[in-house]
Coordinates of N, CA and C and ligand atoms in Angstrom, one line a residue:
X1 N -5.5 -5.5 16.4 CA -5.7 -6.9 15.9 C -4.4 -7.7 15.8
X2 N -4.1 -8.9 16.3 CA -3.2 -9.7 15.8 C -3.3 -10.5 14.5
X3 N -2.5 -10.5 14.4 CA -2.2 -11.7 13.1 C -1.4 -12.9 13.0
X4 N -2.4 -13.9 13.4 CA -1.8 -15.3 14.0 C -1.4 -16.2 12.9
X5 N -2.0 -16.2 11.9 CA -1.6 -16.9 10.5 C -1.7 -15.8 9.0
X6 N -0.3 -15.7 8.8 CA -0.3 -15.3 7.3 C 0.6 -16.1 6.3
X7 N -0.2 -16.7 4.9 CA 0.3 -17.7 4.4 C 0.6 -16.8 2.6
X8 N 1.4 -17.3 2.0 CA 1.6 -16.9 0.8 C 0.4 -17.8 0.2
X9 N -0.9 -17.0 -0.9 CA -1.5 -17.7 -1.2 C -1.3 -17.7 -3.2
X10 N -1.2 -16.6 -3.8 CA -0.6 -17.0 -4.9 C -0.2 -15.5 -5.4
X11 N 0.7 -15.8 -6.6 CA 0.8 -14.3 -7.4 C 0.8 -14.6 -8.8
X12 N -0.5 -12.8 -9.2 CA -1.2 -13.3 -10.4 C -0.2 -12.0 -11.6
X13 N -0.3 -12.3 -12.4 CA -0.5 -11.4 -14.0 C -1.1 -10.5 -13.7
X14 N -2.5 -11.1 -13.8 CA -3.7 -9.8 -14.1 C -4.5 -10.1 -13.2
X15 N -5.7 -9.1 -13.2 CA -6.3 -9.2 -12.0 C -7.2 -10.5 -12.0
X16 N -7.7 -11.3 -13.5 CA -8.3 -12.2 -13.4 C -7.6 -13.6 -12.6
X17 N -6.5 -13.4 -12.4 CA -5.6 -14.3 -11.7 C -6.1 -14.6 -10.1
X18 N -6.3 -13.2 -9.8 CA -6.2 -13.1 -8.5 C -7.5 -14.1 -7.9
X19 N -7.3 -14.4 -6.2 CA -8.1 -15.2 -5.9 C -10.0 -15.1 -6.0
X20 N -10.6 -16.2 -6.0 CA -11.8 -16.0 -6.5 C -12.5 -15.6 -5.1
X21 N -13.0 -14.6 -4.3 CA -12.9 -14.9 -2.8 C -14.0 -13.4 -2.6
X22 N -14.8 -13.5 -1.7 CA -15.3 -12.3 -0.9 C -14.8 -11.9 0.0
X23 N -13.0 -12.4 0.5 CA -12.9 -11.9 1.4 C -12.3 -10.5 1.7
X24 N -12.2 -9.7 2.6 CA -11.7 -8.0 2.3 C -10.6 -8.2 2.3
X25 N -10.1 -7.5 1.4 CA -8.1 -7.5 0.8 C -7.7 -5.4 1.4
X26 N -6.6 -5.9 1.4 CA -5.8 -4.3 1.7 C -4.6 -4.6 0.9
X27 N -4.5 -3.3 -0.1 CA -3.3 -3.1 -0.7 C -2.0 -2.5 -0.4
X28 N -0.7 -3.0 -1.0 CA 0.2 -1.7 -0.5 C 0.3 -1.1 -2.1
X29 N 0.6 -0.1 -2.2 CA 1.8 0.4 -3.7 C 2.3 1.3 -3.0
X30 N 3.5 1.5 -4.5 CA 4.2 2.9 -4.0 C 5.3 3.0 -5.0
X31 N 5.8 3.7 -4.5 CA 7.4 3.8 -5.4 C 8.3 2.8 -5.2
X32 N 9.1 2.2 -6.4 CA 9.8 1.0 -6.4 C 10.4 1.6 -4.9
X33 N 11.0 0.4 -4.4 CA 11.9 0.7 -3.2 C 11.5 1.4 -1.5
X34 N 10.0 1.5 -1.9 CA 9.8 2.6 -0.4 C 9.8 2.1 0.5
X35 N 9.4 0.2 0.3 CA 9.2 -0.5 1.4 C 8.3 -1.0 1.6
X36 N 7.2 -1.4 0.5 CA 5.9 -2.0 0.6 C 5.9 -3.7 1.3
X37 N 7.2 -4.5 0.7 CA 7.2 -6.0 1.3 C 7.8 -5.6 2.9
X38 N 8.6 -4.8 2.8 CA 9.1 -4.6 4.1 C 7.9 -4.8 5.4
X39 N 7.2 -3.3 5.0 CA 5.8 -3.3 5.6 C 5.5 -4.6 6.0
X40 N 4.6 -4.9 4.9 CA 4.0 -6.3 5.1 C 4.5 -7.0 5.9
X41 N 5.7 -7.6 6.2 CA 6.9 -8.5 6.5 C 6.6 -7.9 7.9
X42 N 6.3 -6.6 8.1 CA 6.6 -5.7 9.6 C 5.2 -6.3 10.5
X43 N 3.8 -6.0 9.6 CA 2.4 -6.1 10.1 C 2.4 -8.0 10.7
X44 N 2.9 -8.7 9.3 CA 2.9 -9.8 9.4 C 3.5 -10.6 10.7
X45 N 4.6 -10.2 11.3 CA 6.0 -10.6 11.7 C 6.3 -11.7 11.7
X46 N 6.4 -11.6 10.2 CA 6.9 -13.2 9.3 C 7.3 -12.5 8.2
X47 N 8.7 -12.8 7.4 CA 9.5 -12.8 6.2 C 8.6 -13.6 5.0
X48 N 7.4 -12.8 4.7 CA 6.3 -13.6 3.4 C 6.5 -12.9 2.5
X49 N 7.1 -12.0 1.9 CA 7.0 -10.9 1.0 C 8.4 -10.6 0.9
X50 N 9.4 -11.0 -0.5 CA 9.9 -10.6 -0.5 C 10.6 -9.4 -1.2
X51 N 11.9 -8.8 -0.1 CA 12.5 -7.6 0.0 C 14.0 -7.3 -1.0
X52 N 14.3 -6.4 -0.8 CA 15.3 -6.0 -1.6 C 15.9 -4.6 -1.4
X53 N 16.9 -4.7 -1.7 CA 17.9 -3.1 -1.7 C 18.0 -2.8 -3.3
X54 N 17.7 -3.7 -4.1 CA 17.4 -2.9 -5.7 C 15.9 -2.7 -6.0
X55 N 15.8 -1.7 -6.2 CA 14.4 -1.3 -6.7 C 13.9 -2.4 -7.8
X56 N 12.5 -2.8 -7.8 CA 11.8 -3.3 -9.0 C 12.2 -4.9 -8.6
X57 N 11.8 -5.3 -7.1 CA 11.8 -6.9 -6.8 C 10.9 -7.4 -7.2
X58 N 9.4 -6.9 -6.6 CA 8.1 -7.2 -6.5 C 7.5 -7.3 -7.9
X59 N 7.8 -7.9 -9.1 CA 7.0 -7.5 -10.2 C 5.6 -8.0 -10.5
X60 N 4.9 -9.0 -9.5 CA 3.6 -9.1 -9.7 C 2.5 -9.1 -8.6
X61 N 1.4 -9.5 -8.8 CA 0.3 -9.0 -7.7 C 0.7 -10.2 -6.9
X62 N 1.1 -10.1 -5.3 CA 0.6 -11.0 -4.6 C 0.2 -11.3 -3.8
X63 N -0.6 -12.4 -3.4 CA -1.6 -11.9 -1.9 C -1.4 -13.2 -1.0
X64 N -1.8 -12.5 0.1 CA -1.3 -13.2 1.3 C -2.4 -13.7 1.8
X65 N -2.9 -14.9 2.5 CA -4.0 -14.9 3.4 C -3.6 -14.4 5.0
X66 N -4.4 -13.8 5.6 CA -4.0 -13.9 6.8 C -5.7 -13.8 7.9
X67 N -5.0 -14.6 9.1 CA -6.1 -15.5 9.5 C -6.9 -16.0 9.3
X68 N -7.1 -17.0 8.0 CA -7.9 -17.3 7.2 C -9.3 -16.3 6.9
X69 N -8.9 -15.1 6.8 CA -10.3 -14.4 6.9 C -10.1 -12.8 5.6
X70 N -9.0 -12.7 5.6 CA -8.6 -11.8 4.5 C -7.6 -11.5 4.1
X71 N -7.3 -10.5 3.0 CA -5.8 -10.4 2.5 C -5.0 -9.4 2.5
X72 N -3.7 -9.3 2.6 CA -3.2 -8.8 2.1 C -2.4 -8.5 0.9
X73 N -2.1 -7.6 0.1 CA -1.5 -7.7 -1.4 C -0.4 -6.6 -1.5
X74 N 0.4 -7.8 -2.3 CA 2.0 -6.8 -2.4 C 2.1 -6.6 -3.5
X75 N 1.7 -5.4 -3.7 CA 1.8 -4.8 -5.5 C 3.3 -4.3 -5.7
X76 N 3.4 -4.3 -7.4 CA 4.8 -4.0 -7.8 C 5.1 -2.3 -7.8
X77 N 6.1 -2.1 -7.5 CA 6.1 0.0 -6.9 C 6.2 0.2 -8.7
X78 N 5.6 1.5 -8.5 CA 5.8 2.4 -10.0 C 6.9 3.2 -10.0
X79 N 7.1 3.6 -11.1 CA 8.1 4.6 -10.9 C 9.7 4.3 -11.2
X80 N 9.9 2.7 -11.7 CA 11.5 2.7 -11.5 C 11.7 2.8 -12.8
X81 N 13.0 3.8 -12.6 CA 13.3 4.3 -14.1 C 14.2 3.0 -14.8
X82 N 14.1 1.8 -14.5 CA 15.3 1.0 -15.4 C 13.8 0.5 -16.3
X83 N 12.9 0.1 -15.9 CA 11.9 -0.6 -16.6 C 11.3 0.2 -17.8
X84 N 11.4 -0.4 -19.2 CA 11.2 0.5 -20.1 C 10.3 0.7 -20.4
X85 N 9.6 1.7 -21.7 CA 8.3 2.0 -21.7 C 7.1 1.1 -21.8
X86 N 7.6 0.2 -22.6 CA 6.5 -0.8 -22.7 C 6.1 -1.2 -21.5
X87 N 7.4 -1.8 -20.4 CA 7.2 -2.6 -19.6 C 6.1 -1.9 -19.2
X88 N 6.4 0.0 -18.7 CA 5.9 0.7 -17.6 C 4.6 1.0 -18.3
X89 N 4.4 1.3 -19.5 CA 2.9 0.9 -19.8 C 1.7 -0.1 -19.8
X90 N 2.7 -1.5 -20.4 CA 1.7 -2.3 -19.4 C 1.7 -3.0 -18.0
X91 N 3.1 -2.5 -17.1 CA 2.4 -2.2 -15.8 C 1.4 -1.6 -15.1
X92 N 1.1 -0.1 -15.8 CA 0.7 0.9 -15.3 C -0.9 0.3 -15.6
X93 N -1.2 -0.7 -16.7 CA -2.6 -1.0 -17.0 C -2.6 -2.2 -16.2
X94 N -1.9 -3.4 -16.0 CA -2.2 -4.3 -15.0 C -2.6 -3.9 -13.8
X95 N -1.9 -2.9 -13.3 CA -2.1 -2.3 -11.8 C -3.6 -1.8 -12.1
X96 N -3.5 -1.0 -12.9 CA -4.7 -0.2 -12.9 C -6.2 -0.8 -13.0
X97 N -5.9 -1.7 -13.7 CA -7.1 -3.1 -13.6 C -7.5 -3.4 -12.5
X98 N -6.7 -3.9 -12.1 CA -6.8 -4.5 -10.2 C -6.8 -3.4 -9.7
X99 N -6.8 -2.2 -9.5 CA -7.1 -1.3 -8.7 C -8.7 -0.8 -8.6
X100 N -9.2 -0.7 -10.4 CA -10.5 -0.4 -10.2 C -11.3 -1.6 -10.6
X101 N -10.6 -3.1 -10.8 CA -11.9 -3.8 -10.7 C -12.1 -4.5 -9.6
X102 N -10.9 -4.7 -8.9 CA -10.9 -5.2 -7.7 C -12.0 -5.2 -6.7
X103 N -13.1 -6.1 -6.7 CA -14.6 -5.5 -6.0 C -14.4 -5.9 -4.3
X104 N -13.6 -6.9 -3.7 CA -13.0 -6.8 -2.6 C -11.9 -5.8 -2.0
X105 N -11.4 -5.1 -2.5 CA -10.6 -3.9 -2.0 C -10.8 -3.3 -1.3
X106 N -10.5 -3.1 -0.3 CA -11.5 -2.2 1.1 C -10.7 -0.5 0.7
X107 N -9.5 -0.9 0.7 CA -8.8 -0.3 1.2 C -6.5 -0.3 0.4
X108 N -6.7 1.0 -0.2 CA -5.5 0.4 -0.8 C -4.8 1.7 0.2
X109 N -3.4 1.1 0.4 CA -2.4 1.8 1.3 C -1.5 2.2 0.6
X110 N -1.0 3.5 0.2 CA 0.0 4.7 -0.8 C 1.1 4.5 0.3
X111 N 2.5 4.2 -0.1 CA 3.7 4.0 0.9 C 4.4 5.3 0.3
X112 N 4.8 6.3 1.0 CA 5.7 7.1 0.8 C 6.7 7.4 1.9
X113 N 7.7 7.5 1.0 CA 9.4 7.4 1.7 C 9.3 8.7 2.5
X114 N 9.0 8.7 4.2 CA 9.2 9.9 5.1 C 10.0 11.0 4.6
X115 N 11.0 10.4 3.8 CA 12.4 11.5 3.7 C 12.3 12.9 3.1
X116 N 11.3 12.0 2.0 CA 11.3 12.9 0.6 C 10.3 13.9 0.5
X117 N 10.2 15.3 -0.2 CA 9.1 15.8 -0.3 C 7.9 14.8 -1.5
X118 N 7.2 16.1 -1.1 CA 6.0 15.2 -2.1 C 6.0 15.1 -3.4
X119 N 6.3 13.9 -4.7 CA 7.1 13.9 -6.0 C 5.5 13.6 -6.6
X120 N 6.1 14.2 -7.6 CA 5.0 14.4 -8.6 C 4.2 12.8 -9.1
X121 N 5.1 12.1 -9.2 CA 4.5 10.5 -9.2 C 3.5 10.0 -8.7
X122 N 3.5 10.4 -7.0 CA 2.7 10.2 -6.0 C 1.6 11.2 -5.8
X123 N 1.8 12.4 -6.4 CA 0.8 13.1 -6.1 C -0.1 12.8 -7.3
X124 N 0.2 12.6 -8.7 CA -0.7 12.0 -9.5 C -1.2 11.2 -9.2
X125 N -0.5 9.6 -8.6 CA -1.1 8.7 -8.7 C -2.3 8.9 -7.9
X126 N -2.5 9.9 -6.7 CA -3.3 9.7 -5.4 C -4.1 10.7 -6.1
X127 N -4.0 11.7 -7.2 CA -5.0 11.9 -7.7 C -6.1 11.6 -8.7
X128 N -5.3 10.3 -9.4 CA -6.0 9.5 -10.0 C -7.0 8.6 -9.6
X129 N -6.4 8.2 -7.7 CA -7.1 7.3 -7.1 C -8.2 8.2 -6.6
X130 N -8.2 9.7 -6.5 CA -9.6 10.3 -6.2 C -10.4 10.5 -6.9
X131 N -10.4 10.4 -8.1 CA -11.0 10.4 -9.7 C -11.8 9.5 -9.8
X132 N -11.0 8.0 -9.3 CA -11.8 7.0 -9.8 C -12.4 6.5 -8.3
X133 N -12.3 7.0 -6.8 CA -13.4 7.3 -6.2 C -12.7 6.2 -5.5
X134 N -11.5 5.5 -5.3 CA -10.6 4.0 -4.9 C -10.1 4.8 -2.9
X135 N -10.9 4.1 -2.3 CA -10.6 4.1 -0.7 C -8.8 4.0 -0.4
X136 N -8.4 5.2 -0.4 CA -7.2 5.0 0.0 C -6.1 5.9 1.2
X137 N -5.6 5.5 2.1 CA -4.6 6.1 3.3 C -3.0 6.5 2.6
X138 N -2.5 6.6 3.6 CA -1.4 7.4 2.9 C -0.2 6.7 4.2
X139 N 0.9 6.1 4.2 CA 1.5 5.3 5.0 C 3.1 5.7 4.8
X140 N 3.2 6.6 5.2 CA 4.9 7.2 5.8 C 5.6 6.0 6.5
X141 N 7.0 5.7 5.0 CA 8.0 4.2 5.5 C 9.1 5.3 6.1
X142 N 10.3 4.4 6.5 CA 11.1 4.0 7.1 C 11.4 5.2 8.0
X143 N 10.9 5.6 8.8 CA 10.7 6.9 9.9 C 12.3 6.9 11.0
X144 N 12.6 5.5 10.4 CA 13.9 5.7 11.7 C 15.1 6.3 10.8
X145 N 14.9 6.7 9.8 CA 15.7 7.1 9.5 C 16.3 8.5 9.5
X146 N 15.2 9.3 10.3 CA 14.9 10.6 10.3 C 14.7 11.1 12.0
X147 N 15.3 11.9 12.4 CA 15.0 12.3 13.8 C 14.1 12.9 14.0
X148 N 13.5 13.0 15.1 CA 12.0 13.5 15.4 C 11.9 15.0 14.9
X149 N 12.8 15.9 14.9 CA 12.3 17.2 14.5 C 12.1 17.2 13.0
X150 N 13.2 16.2 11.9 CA 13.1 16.3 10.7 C 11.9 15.8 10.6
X151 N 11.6 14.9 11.2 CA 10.2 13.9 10.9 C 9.0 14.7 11.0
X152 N 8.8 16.0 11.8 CA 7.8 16.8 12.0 C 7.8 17.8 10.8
X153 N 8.9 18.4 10.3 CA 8.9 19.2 9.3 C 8.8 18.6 8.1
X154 N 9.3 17.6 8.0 CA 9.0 16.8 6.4 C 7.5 16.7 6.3
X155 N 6.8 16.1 7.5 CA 5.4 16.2 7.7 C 4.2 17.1 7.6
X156 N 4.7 18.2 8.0 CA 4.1 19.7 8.2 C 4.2 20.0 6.1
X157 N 5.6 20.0 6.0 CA 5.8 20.3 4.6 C 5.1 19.7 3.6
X158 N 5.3 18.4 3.5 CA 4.3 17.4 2.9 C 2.9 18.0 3.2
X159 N 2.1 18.1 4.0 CA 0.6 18.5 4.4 C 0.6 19.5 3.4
X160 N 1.3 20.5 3.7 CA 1.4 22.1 2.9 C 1.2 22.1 1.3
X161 N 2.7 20.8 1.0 CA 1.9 20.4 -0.9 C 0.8 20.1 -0.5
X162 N 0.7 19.3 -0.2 CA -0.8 18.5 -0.5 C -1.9 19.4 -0.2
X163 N -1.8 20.6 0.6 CA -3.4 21.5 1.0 C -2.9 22.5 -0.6
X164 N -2.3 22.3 -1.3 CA -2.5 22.9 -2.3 C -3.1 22.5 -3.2
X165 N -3.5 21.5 -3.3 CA -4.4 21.0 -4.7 C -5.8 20.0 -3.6
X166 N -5.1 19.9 -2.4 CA -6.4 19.1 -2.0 C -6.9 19.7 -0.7
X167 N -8.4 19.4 -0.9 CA -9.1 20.0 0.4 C -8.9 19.6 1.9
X168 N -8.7 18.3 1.6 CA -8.2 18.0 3.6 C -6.8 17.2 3.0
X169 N -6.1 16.9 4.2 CA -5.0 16.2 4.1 C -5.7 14.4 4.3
X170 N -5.3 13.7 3.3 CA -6.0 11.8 3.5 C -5.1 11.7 4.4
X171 N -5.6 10.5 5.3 CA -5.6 10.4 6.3 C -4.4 9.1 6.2
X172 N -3.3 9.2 7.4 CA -1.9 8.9 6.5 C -1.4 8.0 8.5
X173 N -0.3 7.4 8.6 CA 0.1 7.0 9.3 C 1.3 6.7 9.3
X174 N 2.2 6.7 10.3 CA 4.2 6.9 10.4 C 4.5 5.8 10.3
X175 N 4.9 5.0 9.8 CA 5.8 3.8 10.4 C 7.3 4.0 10.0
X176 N 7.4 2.6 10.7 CA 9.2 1.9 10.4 C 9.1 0.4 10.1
X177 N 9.6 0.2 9.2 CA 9.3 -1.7 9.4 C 10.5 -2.1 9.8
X178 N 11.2 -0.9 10.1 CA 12.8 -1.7 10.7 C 12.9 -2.2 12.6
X179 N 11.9 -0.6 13.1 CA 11.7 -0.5 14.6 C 10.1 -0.8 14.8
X180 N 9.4 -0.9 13.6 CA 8.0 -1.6 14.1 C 6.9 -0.7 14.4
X181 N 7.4 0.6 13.9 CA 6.9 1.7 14.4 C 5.3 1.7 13.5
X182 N 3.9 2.0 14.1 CA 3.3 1.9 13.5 C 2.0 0.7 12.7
X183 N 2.4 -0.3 13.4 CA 2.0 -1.6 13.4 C 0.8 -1.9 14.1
X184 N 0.8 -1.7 15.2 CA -0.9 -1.6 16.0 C -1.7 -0.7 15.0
X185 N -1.2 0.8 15.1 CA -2.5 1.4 14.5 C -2.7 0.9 12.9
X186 N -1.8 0.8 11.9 CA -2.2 -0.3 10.8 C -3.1 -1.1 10.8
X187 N -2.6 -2.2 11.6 CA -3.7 -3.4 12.1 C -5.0 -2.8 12.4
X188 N -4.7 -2.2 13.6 CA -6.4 -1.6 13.8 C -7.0 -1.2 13.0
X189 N -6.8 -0.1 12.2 CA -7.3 0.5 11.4 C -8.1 -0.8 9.7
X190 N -7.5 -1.6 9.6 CA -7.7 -2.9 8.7 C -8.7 -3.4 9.1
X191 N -8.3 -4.0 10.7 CA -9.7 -4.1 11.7 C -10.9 -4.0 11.7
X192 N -11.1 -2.3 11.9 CA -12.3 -2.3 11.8 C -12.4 -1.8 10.5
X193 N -11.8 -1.7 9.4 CA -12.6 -1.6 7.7 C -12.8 -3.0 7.8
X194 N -12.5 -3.9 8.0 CA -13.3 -5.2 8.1 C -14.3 -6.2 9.0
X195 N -14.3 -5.0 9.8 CA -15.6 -5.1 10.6 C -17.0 -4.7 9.9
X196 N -16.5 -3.2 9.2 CA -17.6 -2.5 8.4 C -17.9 -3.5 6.9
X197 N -16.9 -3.9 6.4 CA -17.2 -4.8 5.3 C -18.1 -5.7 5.1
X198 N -17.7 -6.5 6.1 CA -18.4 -7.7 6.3 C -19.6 -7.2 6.9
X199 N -20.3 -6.5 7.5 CA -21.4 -6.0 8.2 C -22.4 -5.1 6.6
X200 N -21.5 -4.8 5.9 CA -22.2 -4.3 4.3 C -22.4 -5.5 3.6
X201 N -21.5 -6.4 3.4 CA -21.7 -7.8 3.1 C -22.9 -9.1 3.9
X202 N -23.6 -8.7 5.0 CA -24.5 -9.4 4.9 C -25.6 -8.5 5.1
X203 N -25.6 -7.1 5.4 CA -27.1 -6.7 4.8 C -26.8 -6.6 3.3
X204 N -26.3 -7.1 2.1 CA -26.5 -7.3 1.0 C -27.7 -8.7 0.9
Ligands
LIG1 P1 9.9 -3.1 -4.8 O1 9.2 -4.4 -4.5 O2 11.2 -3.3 -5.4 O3 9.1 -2.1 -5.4 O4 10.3 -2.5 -3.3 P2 9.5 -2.4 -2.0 O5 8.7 -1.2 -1.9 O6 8.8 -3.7 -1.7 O7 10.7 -2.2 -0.9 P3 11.3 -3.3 0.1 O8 10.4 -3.6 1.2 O9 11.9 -4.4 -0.7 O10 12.5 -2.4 0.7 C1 13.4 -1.7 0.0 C2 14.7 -1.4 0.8 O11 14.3 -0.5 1.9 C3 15.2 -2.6 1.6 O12 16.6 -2.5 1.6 C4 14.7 -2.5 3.0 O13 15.5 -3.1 4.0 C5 14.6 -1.0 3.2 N1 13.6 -0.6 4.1 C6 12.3 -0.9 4.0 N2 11.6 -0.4 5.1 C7 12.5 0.2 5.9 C8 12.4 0.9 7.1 O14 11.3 1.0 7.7 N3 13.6 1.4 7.6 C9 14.7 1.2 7.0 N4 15.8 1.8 7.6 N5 14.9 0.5 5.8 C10 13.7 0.0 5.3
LIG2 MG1 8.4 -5.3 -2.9

């Protein structure tokens, strides 16, 4: 799929902020810093989301239109230790709001840092999102940072946590938003969940 127009359309508080719309949205989260506007900025190839080298840029929901037909949304990363408890508790309930009432959500995208093994942050959060039943992929950032053999064993390893508490491995994809790595199958994959959407949206 291309993406010929993506526009900044607004950023909310809470989920009641967010746009009034049936159209299908895709989310990023992740851990402050892994690269979620990056992403975006990568799929988009347009600078709409912005980036940072200090963790904790992103602090509210925001969504993008793109080709007048659905969204994307740049959520704020969890996990940064400068933000204090309060903040991070009622973060953790803003997000959590818009995660499960969000009734256009097709599809929310978990960014985790290629580098690192699998941290307990991320493995909660992705088990919370199977709890509450929330459609979600799993999206390996900045890959150029790692040479192809490390990139196979971080991967292999990663799989290994995860076949320990879960029955299949979710279904995950490599990128770079530096070399672009990853970008078609993204798109595609958005594609056709919004092919299927909109096809459940008018036999409704
Ligand atoms: P918050 O909004 O603060 O939670 O961060 P974020 O997840 O949106 O991360 P952001 O896209 O701002 O990127 C954080 C840093 O990582 C920036 O310095 C980016 O340039 C860098 N970065 C992001 N993606 C990549 C990548 O694919 N490769 C490399 N080498 N650097 C990346
Ligand atoms: Mg960000």
């Amino acid at each position: 799929m291309q993406v010929n127009t993506a526009d900044f359309a607004i950023s909310s508080t809470n989920v009641d902020g967010c746009p009034k719309t049936h159209f299908p949205e895709f989310a990023f989260i992740g851990r402050s810093n892994v690269g979620k506007s990056s992403l975006i900025n990568m799929l988009c190839s347009k600078k709409i989301a912005h980036t940072s080298v200090k963790p904790g840029k992103t602090r509210l929901i925001n969504h993008f239109l793109i080709n007048n037909a659905w969204y994307i949304v740049d959520l704020p990363g969890y996990g940064y230790a400068k933000v204090s408890k309060t903040d991070r508790i009622e973060f953790e309930k803003f997000i959590s709001f818009y995660i499960l009432e969000r009734k256009n959500l097709v599809c929310l995208f978990v960014l985790i840092d290629s580098r690192l093994p699998l941290q307990a942050i991320d493995a909660q959060f992705m088990q919370w999102l199977a709890e509450n039943e929330i459609p979600f992929c799993i999206i390996f950032t900045k890959i150029d940072k790692l040479s192809k053999t490390e990139l196979q064993k971080n991967m292999a390893h990663f799989e290994k946590q995860m076949l320990l508490t879960w029955e299949f491995m979710p279904g995950y994809f490599i990128t770079s938003a530096e070399k672009k790595t990853g970008k078609e199958e993204v798109l595609d994959y958005i594609h056709e969940n919004i092919v299927e959407y909109n096809k459940s949206l008018q036999s409704k």
